[in-house]
Amino acid sequence: MLRALITVALVLGTGAPPAQVKVKPAAAKGSDRAIGSEYQPSPNFDAEAEQRLLEMANQARAQAGAPPLNRDVGLTLAARTHADAMAQQQQLSHQFDGEPSLPHRLAAASALHLDRAGENVALDLTPEQAHEHLMQSPPHRENLLDPSYDVAGFGVIRSGARLYVVQDFGHSLPAYSSGQTEDTIVDAVSRMRRAVHLPVLIRQSESTLHEAVCSMAQEDRLGTRPMHDLSQRYYVVSYTNMHPEVLPTSANRLIADQHLKNVVVGACYARTSTYPTGVYWVGLLFY
């Protein structure tokens, strides 16, 4: 009987710091064959095995009191593509030479706004054995039962008697428009002002702010020239976040300043090399 060979990737975070994926050492190293972004999954995927694994995962989650995983087409495509890469290499890995990393693979396949993601990979003979072995391994069990995950894509490639299994997990967030994001941020600023017993700041407009905020996304960095120019006229806070309702600590002092009366907010959602699954780029102006 084949024993399960399993590795894990935890956790993709897309907040103010750069996104990171923590990866346990793979069971085998990747070869020199490059797997580029144009790589397409094999048609030899086993949809029945994928569905069985998802059913067993959700049964285990229900027993643990975790919500069910919803199958996402994009994450399934990403999982199948990576499972096929493992089958062709005949080994397990979270990233082969020339292959995009997990967050980049998920971003390329799905339009979801993800703030967390993880991955299990396995080699086994049946879906039932693969699930059993994954559940017996603490890191993989943690992925399978993580209550914060709400979407998943499972890919299974059959190679002879073996099943190459990839389970990609994610936590999806609502997709807000720029206007909705800005409204949410202003509401958060107002709540904080009321909490310190100060009048709510008056929301104003600044025609160049949105363009300046989007320049940060285009350059994939804070403190671009347009934002610097605005800082000559206003008190400026710029940051990235996946959660518009959460304000950065760097804004606390200005929000609590009793001498400031007005606020302008600009937001631009974008995917970049630093934030492959996307993030809100935000600029706050106070005066």
Coordinates of N, CA, C and O in Angstrom, one line a residue, residues 99-246:
E99 N 7.5 27.4 -11.9 CA 6.1 27.4 -11.7 C 5.8 28.6 -10.8 O 6.5 28.8 -9.8
P100 N 4.6 29.3 -11.0 CA 4.3 30.3 -10.1 C 4.0 29.8 -8.6 O 3.7 28.6 -8.5
S101 N 4.2 30.7 -7.7 CA 3.9 30.3 -6.3 C 2.4 30.1 -6.1 O 1.6 30.5 -6.9
L102 N 2.0 29.6 -4.9 CA 0.6 29.4 -4.6 C -0.3 30.7 -4.8 O -1.3 30.6 -5.5
P103 N 0.1 31.8 -4.2 CA -0.8 33.0 -4.3 C -0.9 33.4 -5.8 O -2.0 33.9 -6.2
H104 N 0.2 33.3 -6.5 CA 0.1 33.7 -7.9 C -0.7 32.7 -8.8 O -1.4 33.1 -9.7
R105 N -0.6 31.4 -8.4 CA -1.5 30.4 -9.1 C -2.9 30.7 -8.9 O -3.8 30.6 -9.8
L106 N -3.3 31.0 -7.6 CA -4.7 31.2 -7.3 C -5.2 32.5 -7.9 O -6.3 32.6 -8.4
A107 N -4.3 33.5 -7.9 CA -4.7 34.8 -8.5 C -5.0 34.7 -10.0 O -5.9 35.3 -10.6
A108 N -4.1 33.9 -10.7 CA -4.3 33.7 -12.1 C -5.5 32.9 -12.5 O -6.1 33.1 -13.6
A109 N -6.0 32.1 -11.6 CA -7.1 31.2 -11.9 C -8.5 31.7 -11.4 O -9.5 31.3 -11.9
S110 N -8.5 32.6 -10.4 CA -9.7 33.0 -9.7 C -9.8 34.5 -9.6 O -8.8 35.1 -9.3
A111 N -11.0 35.0 -9.7 CA -11.2 36.5 -9.4 C -11.6 36.8 -8.0 O -11.8 37.9 -7.6
L112 N -11.6 35.8 -7.1 CA -12.0 36.0 -5.7 C -11.0 36.9 -5.0 O -9.8 36.9 -5.3
H113 N -11.5 37.7 -4.1 CA -10.7 38.5 -3.2 C -10.3 37.6 -2.0 O -11.2 37.3 -1.1
L114 N -9.1 37.1 -1.9 CA -8.7 36.2 -0.9 C -7.7 36.9 0.1 O -6.8 37.5 -0.4
D115 N -8.0 36.7 1.4 CA -7.0 37.3 2.3 C -6.3 36.2 3.1 O -5.3 36.4 3.8
R116 N -6.7 34.9 2.9 CA -5.9 33.8 3.4 C -6.0 32.6 2.4 O -7.0 32.5 1.8
A117 N -5.0 31.8 2.4 CA -5.0 30.6 1.5 C -4.1 29.6 2.1 O -3.1 29.9 2.8
G118 N -4.3 28.3 1.7 CA -3.4 27.2 2.1 C -3.5 26.1 1.1 O -4.4 26.1 0.3
E119 N -2.6 25.2 1.2 CA -2.6 24.1 0.3 C -2.2 22.8 0.9 O -1.2 22.8 1.7
N120 N -2.8 21.7 0.6 CA -2.4 20.3 0.9 C -2.1 19.6 -0.4 O -2.8 19.8 -1.4
V121 N -1.0 18.8 -0.4 CA -0.7 17.9 -1.5 C -0.5 16.5 -1.0 O 0.0 16.3 0.1
A122 N -0.9 15.5 -1.8 CA -0.8 14.1 -1.3 C -0.7 13.2 -2.5 O -1.0 13.5 -3.7
L123 N -0.1 12.0 -2.2 CA 0.0 10.9 -3.2 C -0.6 9.7 -2.5 O -0.2 9.3 -1.4
D124 N -1.6 9.1 -3.1 CA -2.3 7.9 -2.5 C -3.0 7.1 -3.6 O -2.8 7.3 -4.8
L125 N -3.7 6.0 -3.1 CA -4.3 5.1 -4.0 C -5.8 5.3 -4.2 O -6.3 5.1 -5.3
T126 N -6.5 5.9 -3.2 CA -7.9 6.1 -3.2 C -8.2 7.5 -2.5 O -7.4 7.9 -1.7
P127 N -9.3 8.1 -2.9 CA -9.7 9.3 -2.1 C -9.8 9.1 -0.6 O -9.4 9.9 0.2
E128 N -10.4 7.9 -0.3 CA -10.6 7.6 1.1 C -9.3 7.5 1.9 O -9.1 8.1 3.0
Q129 N -8.3 6.9 1.3 CA -7.0 6.7 1.9 C -6.3 8.1 2.0 O -5.7 8.4 3.0
A130 N -6.4 8.9 0.9 CA -5.8 10.2 1.0 C -6.4 11.1 2.1 O -5.7 11.7 2.8
H131 N -7.7 11.1 2.2 CA -8.4 11.8 3.2 C -7.9 11.4 4.6 O -7.6 12.2 5.5
E132 N -7.9 10.1 4.8 CA -7.5 9.5 6.1 C -6.1 9.9 6.5 O -5.8 10.4 7.6
H133 N -5.2 9.8 5.5 CA -3.8 10.2 5.8 C -3.6 11.7 6.1 O -2.9 12.1 6.9
L134 N -4.4 12.5 5.3 CA -4.3 13.9 5.5 C -4.8 14.3 6.9 O -4.3 15.1 7.6
M135 N -5.9 13.6 7.3 CA -6.5 13.9 8.6 C -5.6 13.5 9.8 O -5.7 14.0 10.9
Q136 N -4.7 12.5 9.5 CA -3.8 12.0 10.6 C -2.6 12.9 10.7 O -1.9 12.7 11.7
S137 N -2.4 13.8 9.8 CA -1.3 14.7 9.9 C -1.7 16.1 10.4 O -2.6 16.7 9.8
P138 N -1.2 16.5 11.6 CA -1.7 17.7 12.2 C -1.8 19.0 11.3 O -2.8 19.7 11.3
P139 N -0.7 19.3 10.5 CA -0.8 20.5 9.7 C -1.9 20.4 8.6 O -2.5 21.4 8.3
H140 N -2.0 19.2 8.0 CA -3.0 19.0 7.0 C -4.4 19.0 7.5 O -5.4 19.5 6.9
R141 N -4.6 18.4 8.7 CA -5.8 18.4 9.4 C -6.2 19.8 9.7 O -7.4 20.2 9.6
E142 N -5.3 20.6 10.1 CA -5.5 22.0 10.4 C -6.1 22.8 9.2 O -7.0 23.6 9.3
N143 N -5.5 22.5 8.0 CA -6.0 23.1 6.8 C -7.5 22.7 6.5 O -8.3 23.5 6.2
L144 N -7.7 21.4 6.6 CA -9.0 20.8 6.3 C -10.1 21.3 7.2 O -11.2 21.5 6.8
L145 N -9.7 21.6 8.5 CA -10.7 21.9 9.5 C -10.7 23.4 9.8 O -11.5 23.9 10.7
D146 N -9.9 24.2 9.2 CA -9.7 25.6 9.5 C -11.1 26.3 9.3 O -11.6 26.4 8.1
P147 N -11.7 26.8 10.3 CA -13.0 27.4 10.1 C -13.1 28.7 9.3 O -14.1 29.1 8.9
S148 N -11.9 29.3 9.2 CA -11.9 30.6 8.4 C -11.9 30.3 6.9 O -12.3 31.2 6.1
Y149 N -11.6 29.2 6.4 CA -11.7 28.9 5.0 C -13.1 28.6 4.6 O -13.9 27.9 5.3
D150 N -13.5 29.2 3.5 CA -14.9 29.1 3.0 C -15.0 28.6 1.6 O -16.1 28.3 1.1
V151 N -13.9 28.7 0.9 CA -13.8 28.2 -0.5 C -12.7 27.3 -0.7 O -11.7 27.3 0.0
A152 N -12.8 26.4 -1.7 CA -11.7 25.4 -2.0 C -11.8 24.9 -3.4 O -12.9 25.0 -4.1
G153 N -10.7 24.4 -3.9 CA -10.6 23.7 -5.2 C -9.8 22.5 -5.0 O -8.6 22.6 -4.6
F154 N -10.3 21.3 -5.3 CA -9.6 20.1 -5.2 C -9.3 19.6 -6.6 O -10.2 19.5 -7.4
G155 N -8.0 19.2 -6.8 CA -7.6 18.6 -8.1 C -7.0 17.3 -7.9 O -6.1 17.1 -7.0
V156 N -7.4 16.3 -8.7 CA -6.9 14.9 -8.6 C -6.6 14.5 -10.0 O -7.4 14.5 -10.9
I157 N -5.3 14.1 -10.2 CA -4.9 13.5 -11.4 C -4.5 12.1 -11.2 O -3.8 11.7 -10.3
R158 N -5.1 11.2 -12.0 CA -4.9 9.8 -11.9 C -3.7 9.4 -12.8 O -3.7 9.7 -14.0
S159 N -2.7 8.8 -12.2 CA -1.5 8.3 -13.0 C -1.3 6.8 -12.6 O -0.7 6.5 -11.6
G160 N -1.8 6.0 -13.5 CA -1.8 4.5 -13.2 C -2.7 4.3 -12.0 O -3.9 4.7 -12.0
A161 N -2.1 3.6 -11.0 CA -2.9 3.3 -9.8 C -2.9 4.4 -8.8 O -3.5 4.4 -7.7
R162 N -2.1 5.4 -9.0 CA -1.8 6.5 -8.1 C -2.7 7.7 -8.3 O -3.0 8.0 -9.5
L163 N -3.0 8.4 -7.2 CA -3.8 9.6 -7.3 C -2.9 10.8 -6.8 O -2.4 10.7 -5.6
Y164 N -2.6 11.8 -7.6 CA -1.9 13.0 -7.2 C -3.0 14.0 -6.8 O -3.8 14.4 -7.6
V165 N -3.0 14.4 -5.5 CA -4.0 15.2 -5.0 C -3.5 16.6 -4.6 O -2.5 16.7 -3.9
V166 N -4.3 17.6 -4.9 CA -4.0 19.0 -4.5 C -5.3 19.5 -3.9 O -6.3 19.5 -4.6
Q167 N -5.2 20.1 -2.7 CA -6.3 20.8 -2.1 C -5.9 22.2 -1.8 O -5.1 22.5 -1.0
D168 N -6.6 23.1 -2.5 CA -6.3 24.6 -2.3 C -7.5 25.2 -1.6 O -8.7 25.0 -1.9
F169 N -7.2 25.9 -0.5 CA -8.2 26.5 0.4 C -8.0 28.0 0.4 O -7.0 28.6 0.2
G170 N -9.1 28.7 0.6 CA -9.1 30.2 0.7 C -10.2 30.7 1.5 O -11.2 30.1 1.8
H171 N -10.0 31.9 2.0 CA -11.0 32.7 2.7 C -11.3 33.9 1.8 O -10.4 34.7 1.5
S172 N -12.5 34.0 1.3 CA -12.9 35.0 0.3 C -13.6 36.2 1.0 O -14.3 36.0 2.0
L173 N -13.4 37.4 0.5 CA -14.0 38.6 1.0 C -14.9 39.2 0.0 O -14.8 39.0 -1.2
P174 N -15.8 40.0 0.4 CA -16.7 40.7 -0.5 C -15.9 41.6 -1.5 O -14.8 42.2 -1.1
A175 N -16.3 41.7 -2.7 CA -15.7 42.6 -3.7 C -16.4 44.0 -3.7 O -17.5 44.1 -4.2
Y176 N -15.7 45.0 -3.1 CA -16.3 46.3 -3.1 C -15.9 47.2 -4.2 O -14.7 47.0 -4.7
S177 N -16.7 48.1 -4.7 CA -16.3 49.1 -5.6 C -15.5 50.1 -4.9 O -15.4 50.2 -3.7
S178 N -14.8 51.0 -5.7 CA -14.0 52.1 -5.0 C -14.9 52.9 -4.1 O -14.5 53.3 -3.0
G179 N -16.1 53.2 -4.6 CA -17.0 54.1 -3.8 C -17.5 53.4 -2.6 O -17.5 54.0 -1.5
Q180 N -17.8 52.1 -2.6 CA -18.2 51.4 -1.4 C -17.0 51.3 -0.4 O -17.2 51.4 0.8
T181 N -15.8 51.1 -1.0 CA -14.6 51.0 -0.1 C -14.4 52.3 0.6 O -14.2 52.4 1.8
E182 N -14.5 53.4 -0.1 CA -14.3 54.7 0.5 C -15.4 55.0 1.5 O -15.1 55.6 2.6
D183 N -16.6 54.7 1.3 CA -17.7 54.9 2.2 C -17.4 54.1 3.5 O -17.6 54.7 4.6
T184 N -17.0 52.9 3.4 CA -16.7 52.1 4.6 C -15.5 52.7 5.4 O -15.6 52.7 6.6
I185 N -14.5 53.2 4.7 CA -13.4 53.8 5.4 C -13.8 55.1 6.2 O -13.5 55.3 7.3
V186 N -14.6 55.9 5.5 CA -15.1 57.1 6.1 C -16.0 56.8 7.4 O -15.9 57.4 8.4
D187 N -16.8 55.7 7.3 CA -17.6 55.3 8.4 C -16.7 54.9 9.6 O -17.0 55.2 10.7
A188 N -15.6 54.2 9.3 CA -14.7 53.8 10.3 C -14.0 55.0 11.0 O -13.8 55.0 12.2
V189 N -13.7 56.0 10.2 CA -13.1 57.2 10.7 C -14.1 57.9 11.6 O -13.7 58.3 12.7
S190 N -15.3 57.9 11.2 CA -16.4 58.6 12.0 C -16.6 57.9 13.3 O -16.7 58.5 14.4
R191 N -16.6 56.6 13.3 CA -16.8 55.8 14.5 C -15.6 56.1 15.5 O -15.8 56.2 16.7
M192 N -14.4 56.2 15.0 CA -13.3 56.4 15.9 C -13.3 57.8 16.4 O -13.0 58.1 17.6
R193 N -13.8 58.8 15.6 CA -13.9 60.2 16.2 C -15.0 60.2 17.3 O -14.7 60.9 18.3
R194 N -16.1 59.6 17.1 CA -17.1 59.5 18.1 C -16.6 58.8 19.4 O -16.9 59.2 20.5
A195 N -15.7 57.8 19.2 CA -15.2 57.1 20.4 C -14.3 57.9 21.3 O -14.2 57.7 22.5
V196 N -13.7 59.0 20.7 CA -12.8 59.9 21.5 C -13.6 61.2 21.7 O -12.9 62.2 22.1
H197 N -14.9 61.2 21.5 CA -15.7 62.3 21.8 C -15.4 63.6 21.1 O -15.3 64.7 21.6
L198 N -15.1 63.4 19.8 CA -14.8 64.6 18.9 C -15.8 64.6 17.8 O -16.4 63.6 17.4
P199 N -16.1 65.8 17.3 CA -17.0 65.9 16.1 C -16.6 65.1 14.9 O -15.4 65.0 14.7
V200 N -17.5 64.6 14.2 CA -17.2 63.8 13.0 C -16.5 64.7 12.0 O -16.9 65.8 11.8
L201 N -15.5 64.2 11.4 CA -14.8 65.0 10.3 C -15.7 65.2 9.1 O -16.4 64.2 8.7
I202 N -15.6 66.3 8.5 CA -16.4 66.6 7.3 C -15.7 66.0 6.1 O -14.5 66.2 5.9
R203 N -16.4 65.2 5.4 CA -15.9 64.5 4.2 C -15.8 65.5 3.0 O -16.8 66.1 2.7
Q204 N -14.6 65.7 2.5 CA -14.4 66.6 1.4 C -13.9 65.8 0.2 O -13.7 64.6 0.2
S205 N -13.7 66.5 -0.9 CA -13.2 65.8 -2.2 C -11.9 66.5 -2.6 O -11.6 67.6 -2.3
E206 N -11.1 65.7 -3.2 CA -9.8 66.2 -3.8 C -9.6 65.4 -5.1 O -9.4 64.2 -5.2
S207 N -9.7 66.2 -6.2 CA -9.8 65.6 -7.5 C -8.6 64.8 -7.9 O -8.7 63.8 -8.7
T208 N -7.4 65.0 -7.3 CA -6.2 64.3 -7.7 C -5.9 63.1 -6.8 O -5.0 62.3 -7.1
L209 N -6.8 62.9 -5.8 CA -6.4 61.8 -4.8 C -6.6 60.4 -5.4 O -5.7 59.6 -5.2
H210 N -7.7 60.2 -6.1 CA -7.9 58.9 -6.7 C -6.7 58.5 -7.6 O -6.2 57.4 -7.6
E211 N -6.4 59.4 -8.5 CA -5.2 59.1 -9.4 C -4.0 58.9 -8.6 O -3.2 58.0 -9.0
A212 N -3.7 59.6 -7.6 CA -2.5 59.5 -6.8 C -2.5 58.1 -6.1 O -1.5 57.4 -6.0
V213 N -3.7 57.7 -5.6 CA -3.8 56.4 -4.9 C -3.5 55.3 -5.9 O -2.8 54.3 -5.6
C214 N -4.1 55.4 -7.1 CA -3.9 54.3 -8.1 C -2.5 54.3 -8.6 O -2.0 53.3 -9.0
S215 N -1.8 55.4 -8.4 CA -0.3 55.4 -8.8 C 0.5 54.5 -7.9 O 1.4 53.9 -8.3
M216 N 0.0 54.4 -6.7 CA 0.7 53.4 -5.7 C 0.5 52.0 -6.2 O 1.5 51.2 -6.2
A217 N -0.7 51.7 -6.6 CA -1.0 50.3 -7.1 C -0.2 50.1 -8.4 O 0.4 49.0 -8.6
Q218 N -0.1 51.1 -9.3 CA 0.6 50.9 -10.5 C 2.1 50.7 -10.3 O 2.8 49.9 -11.0
E219 N 2.7 51.4 -9.3 CA 4.1 51.2 -9.0 C 4.4 50.2 -7.9 O 5.5 49.9 -7.6
D220 N 3.3 49.6 -7.4 CA 3.4 48.6 -6.4 C 4.2 49.0 -5.1 O 5.0 48.3 -4.6
R221 N 3.9 50.2 -4.7 CA 4.6 50.8 -3.5 C 3.9 52.0 -3.0 O 3.2 52.7 -3.7
L222 N 4.1 52.2 -1.7 CA 3.5 53.4 -1.1 C 4.5 54.6 -1.3 O 5.6 54.4 -1.7
G223 N 4.0 55.8 -1.1 CA 4.9 57.0 -1.2 C 5.3 57.3 -2.5 O 6.5 57.7 -2.8
T224 N 4.5 57.2 -3.5 CA 4.8 57.6 -4.9 C 4.9 59.2 -5.0 O 4.4 59.9 -4.1
R225 N 5.4 59.7 -6.1 CA 5.5 61.1 -6.3 C 4.1 61.8 -6.1 O 4.0 62.8 -5.5
P226 N 3.1 61.3 -6.8 CA 1.8 62.0 -6.6 C 1.3 62.1 -5.1 O 0.8 63.1 -4.7
M227 N 1.6 61.0 -4.4 CA 1.2 61.0 -3.0 C 2.1 62.0 -2.2 O 1.6 62.7 -1.3
H228 N 3.3 62.0 -2.6 CA 4.3 63.0 -1.9 C 3.8 64.4 -2.2 O 3.9 65.2 -1.3
D229 N 3.4 64.7 -3.4 CA 3.0 66.1 -3.7 C 1.7 66.5 -2.8 O 1.7 67.6 -2.4
L230 N 0.8 65.5 -2.6 CA -0.3 65.8 -1.8 C 0.1 66.1 -0.3 O -0.6 66.8 0.4
S231 N 1.1 65.4 0.1 CA 1.6 65.6 1.5 C 2.1 67.0 1.8 O 2.3 67.4 2.9
Q232 N 2.4 67.7 0.7 CA 2.8 69.1 0.9 C 1.7 70.0 1.3 O 1.9 71.1 1.8
R233 N 0.5 69.6 1.0 CA -0.7 70.4 1.3 C -1.6 69.8 2.4 O -2.4 70.5 3.0
Y234 N -1.5 68.5 2.7 CA -2.4 67.9 3.7 C -1.5 67.0 4.6 O -0.4 66.6 4.3
Y235 N -2.2 66.6 5.7 CA -1.6 65.4 6.5 C -2.1 64.2 5.7 O -3.3 64.0 5.5
V236 N -1.1 63.3 5.4 CA -1.4 62.2 4.5 C -1.1 60.9 5.2 O 0.0 60.7 5.9
V237 N -2.0 59.9 5.1 CA -1.7 58.5 5.5 C -2.0 57.6 4.3 O -3.1 57.7 3.7
S238 N -1.1 56.8 3.9 CA -1.3 55.8 2.8 C -1.0 54.4 3.3 O 0.0 54.2 4.1
Y239 N -1.8 53.5 2.9 CA -1.6 52.1 3.4 C -2.3 51.1 2.4 O -3.1 51.5 1.5
T240 N -2.1 49.8 2.7 CA -2.8 48.8 2.0 C -3.6 47.9 3.0 O -3.1 47.7 4.1
N241 N -4.7 47.4 2.6 CA -5.5 46.5 3.5 C -6.5 45.8 2.6 O -7.1 46.4 1.7
M242 N -6.9 44.6 3.1 CA -8.0 43.9 2.4 C -9.3 44.1 3.1 O -10.3 43.7 2.6
H243 N -9.2 44.8 4.3 CA -10.4 45.0 5.1 C -10.7 46.5 5.2 O -10.1 47.1 6.1
P244 N -11.5 47.1 4.4 CA -11.7 48.5 4.4 C -12.2 49.1 5.8 O -11.9 50.2 6.1
E245 N -12.9 48.3 6.6 CA -13.4 48.7 7.9 C -12.3 48.8 8.9 O -12.5 49.3 10.0
V246 N -11.1 48.3 8.6 CA -10.0 48.3 9.6 C -9.0 49.4 9.2 O -8.4 49.5 8.1

